[in-house]
Amino acid sequence: MPELPEVETIRRGLSSRVVGQIISGVRVGARRILKVPAQRLVRAVRGQVIRGLDRRGKFLIFELDRHYCVLHLGMTGQLTVREPEQRDASRFFRHPITGLERARQHAPDHHTHLQLFFESGRALLFRDVRQFGKVFLLDKKPATRIRFFAHLGLEPLSPEYTLQSFLQKFGNRKLRIKSLLLDQSFVAGVGNIYADEALFEAGIHPRRTVRSLRRWEKEQLFEAIPAVLQRGITWGGTTLRDFVNSDGEAGNHQEELKVYGRTGQPCLRCGCPIQRVVISQRGTHFCPGCQSRRGFLKHRALRRIC
DNA sequence: AACCTTCCCTGATGGC
DNA sequence: TGCCATCAGGGAAGGT
């Protein structure tokens, strides 16, 4: 489930290897992921040069000469470079214990839904098992780009992410804070894993309503979100099953997770067993000792209450 | 309007 | 061995 840190890891890995490349051909697989007619995509993209690679939230933006090609990796999207002189791994390797999937370089298979071929011989492969990914083609006009991303909220790790703009996004709502974090019009790029991690970092129970949060708790969350995202980038992204970077390698941040996927294991801060509940149809992990339901833990003396 | 639920999709997994 | 139900979840769409 690529979230901001995973998409950013891919962007950084891809950037030097695709920017400047001339697109000589395109091949599409499943049409479901294409949000533009296949013929139009193929015709529009062929012959253009990749001028830049950008990111907004979980979207990757390939800047071409006359278009933006925008990709969303959905749940299982993988974007890897294939070098002509390198040998393909014969198949994906799944570790028997960790379940991690990896391959140094893989040949396209029936889950590879988009291939961009470059004049250099290099290729860019978009593989997406569950087909929740999306491919958009935008005309290269500032207004078009702005309209396309208009529904997205604050970009964390950017200068526009300020406490003032953050606080304005709350309002007097009954919505649960976990649900708000998953809403891309709040802070763009936060998904299920980093939402849980940020709430743990901020000491806020995921079932708390937005309106119940105190000012100081919102400030804690404001700090926690970029902190957990930056940590994810630093460790090369979180690989639970499907995430691989542009080289086909798994990330390392899964080892650093404090609550996500640690149901029943002791909290690393207080020792309480981590609990799992469902909020907004998403598995939600938290520490009942460290994450207050009522905002009582301001002066966290690390009370052992569990 | 605000919030919640359902649905899309595939592969891994567990029960029988 | 095979069959079936269940689960994972980003985000759009439908429902209350």
PDB file of N, CA, C and O (backbone and C1' of nucleotides) in Angstrom, chain A residues 72 130 132 260 276 282, chain C residues 7-12:
ATOM      1  N   HIS A  72      -1.231   6.891 -10.148  1.00  0.00           N
ATOM      2  CA  HIS A  72      -1.538   6.555  -8.756  1.00  0.00           C
ATOM      3  C   HIS A  72      -1.333   5.057  -8.610  1.00  0.00           C
ATOM      4  O   HIS A  72      -1.824   4.288  -9.441  1.00  0.00           O
ATOM      5  N   ARG A 130      -3.687  -5.841  -8.067  1.00  0.00           N
ATOM      6  CA  ARG A 130      -5.116  -5.644  -7.774  1.00  0.00           C
ATOM      7  C   ARG A 130      -5.793  -4.597  -8.653  1.00  0.00           C
ATOM      8  O   ARG A 130      -6.990  -4.356  -8.518  1.00  0.00           O
ATOM      9  N   PHE A 132      -5.911  -1.437  -8.665  1.00  0.00           N
ATOM     10  CA  PHE A 132      -6.502  -0.246  -8.064  1.00  0.00           C
ATOM     11  C   PHE A 132      -5.738   1.007  -8.496  1.00  0.00           C
ATOM     12  O   PHE A 132      -6.110   2.115  -8.142  1.00  0.00           O
ATOM     13  N   TYR A 260       1.443  -0.238  13.844  1.00  0.00           N
ATOM     14  CA  TYR A 260       0.786  -0.890  12.714  1.00  0.00           C
ATOM     15  C   TYR A 260       1.242  -2.343  12.590  1.00  0.00           C
ATOM     16  O   TYR A 260       2.441  -2.629  12.552  1.00  0.00           O
ATOM     17  N   ARG A 276      -6.167  -3.865  18.074  1.00  0.00           N
ATOM     18  CA  ARG A 276      -6.614  -3.623  16.700  1.00  0.00           C
ATOM     19  C   ARG A 276      -8.135  -3.504  16.685  1.00  0.00           C
ATOM     20  O   ARG A 276      -8.841  -4.342  17.247  1.00  0.00           O
ATOM     21  N   ARG A 282     -11.088   0.131   7.966  1.00  0.00           N
ATOM     22  CA  ARG A 282      -9.642  -0.074   7.897  1.00  0.00           C
ATOM     23  C   ARG A 282      -9.132  -0.587   9.234  1.00  0.00           C
ATOM     24  O   ARG A 282      -9.522  -0.091  10.291  1.00  0.00           O
TER      25      ARG A 282
ATOM     26  P    DC C   7     -13.343 -11.601   7.649  1.00  0.00           P
ATOM     27  O5'  DC C   7     -11.937 -10.989   7.217  1.00  0.00           O
ATOM     28  C5'  DC C   7     -10.736 -11.635   7.642  1.00  0.00           C
ATOM     29  C4'  DC C   7      -9.584 -11.113   6.817  1.00  0.00           C
ATOM     30  C3'  DC C   7      -9.601  -9.594   6.651  1.00  0.00           C
ATOM     31  O3'  DC C   7      -8.494  -9.038   7.342  1.00  0.00           O
ATOM     32  C1'  DC C   7      -9.130 -10.733   4.583  1.00  0.00           C
ATOM     33  P    DA C   8      -8.527  -7.480   7.708  1.00  0.00           P
ATOM     34  O5'  DA C   8      -7.559  -6.866   6.603  1.00  0.00           O
ATOM     35  C5'  DA C   8      -6.212  -7.290   6.533  1.00  0.00           C
ATOM     36  C4'  DA C   8      -5.606  -6.792   5.248  1.00  0.00           C
ATOM     37  C3'  DA C   8      -6.018  -5.362   4.899  1.00  0.00           C
ATOM     38  O3'  DA C   8      -5.043  -4.456   5.410  1.00  0.00           O
ATOM     39  C1'  DA C   8      -6.121  -6.824   2.983  1.00  0.00           C
ATOM     40  P    DG C   9      -5.545  -3.097   6.025  1.00  0.00           P
ATOM     41  O5'  DG C   9      -5.839  -2.210   4.728  1.00  0.00           O
ATOM     42  C5'  DG C   9      -4.759  -1.830   3.877  1.00  0.00           C
ATOM     43  C4'  DG C   9      -5.320  -1.174   2.638  1.00  0.00           C
ATOM     44  C3'  DG C   9      -6.221   0.045   2.931  1.00  0.00           C
ATOM     45  O3'  DG C   9      -5.944   1.060   1.982  1.00  0.00           O
ATOM     46  C1'  DG C   9      -7.346  -1.480   1.578  1.00  0.00           C
ATOM     47  P    DG C  10      -5.208   2.375   2.388  1.00  0.00           P
ATOM     48  O5'  DG C  10      -5.387   3.249   1.083  1.00  0.00           O
ATOM     49  C5'  DG C  10      -4.573   3.021  -0.054  1.00  0.00           C
ATOM     50  C4'  DG C  10      -5.118   3.774  -1.235  1.00  0.00           C
ATOM     51  C3'  DG C  10      -5.730   5.130  -0.929  1.00  0.00           C
ATOM     52  O3'  DG C  10      -5.468   5.981  -2.046  1.00  0.00           O
ATOM     53  C1'  DG C  10      -7.431   3.626  -1.669  1.00  0.00           C
ATOM     54  P    DG C  11      -5.976   7.477  -2.022  1.00  0.00           P
ATOM     55  O5'  DG C  11      -7.433   7.391  -2.664  1.00  0.00           O
ATOM     56  C5'  DG C  11      -7.547   6.905  -3.996  1.00  0.00           C
ATOM     57  C4'  DG C  11      -9.011   6.715  -4.324  1.00  0.00           C
ATOM     58  C3'  DG C  11      -9.920   7.916  -3.996  1.00  0.00           C
ATOM     59  O3'  DG C  11     -10.796   8.049  -5.081  1.00  0.00           O
ATOM     60  C1'  DG C  11     -10.841   5.991  -3.144  1.00  0.00           C
ATOM     61  P    DA C  12     -11.343   9.463  -5.557  1.00  0.00           P
ATOM     62  O5'  DA C  12     -12.585   9.059  -6.469  1.00  0.00           O
ATOM     63  C5'  DA C  12     -12.439   7.996  -7.404  1.00  0.00           C
ATOM     64  C4'  DA C  12     -13.740   7.245  -7.535  1.00  0.00           C
ATOM     65  C3'  DA C  12     -14.979   8.146  -7.602  1.00  0.00           C
ATOM     66  O3'  DA C  12     -15.820   7.667  -8.642  1.00  0.00           O
ATOM     67  C1'  DA C  12     -15.204   6.560  -5.843  1.00  0.00           C
TER      68       DA C  12
END
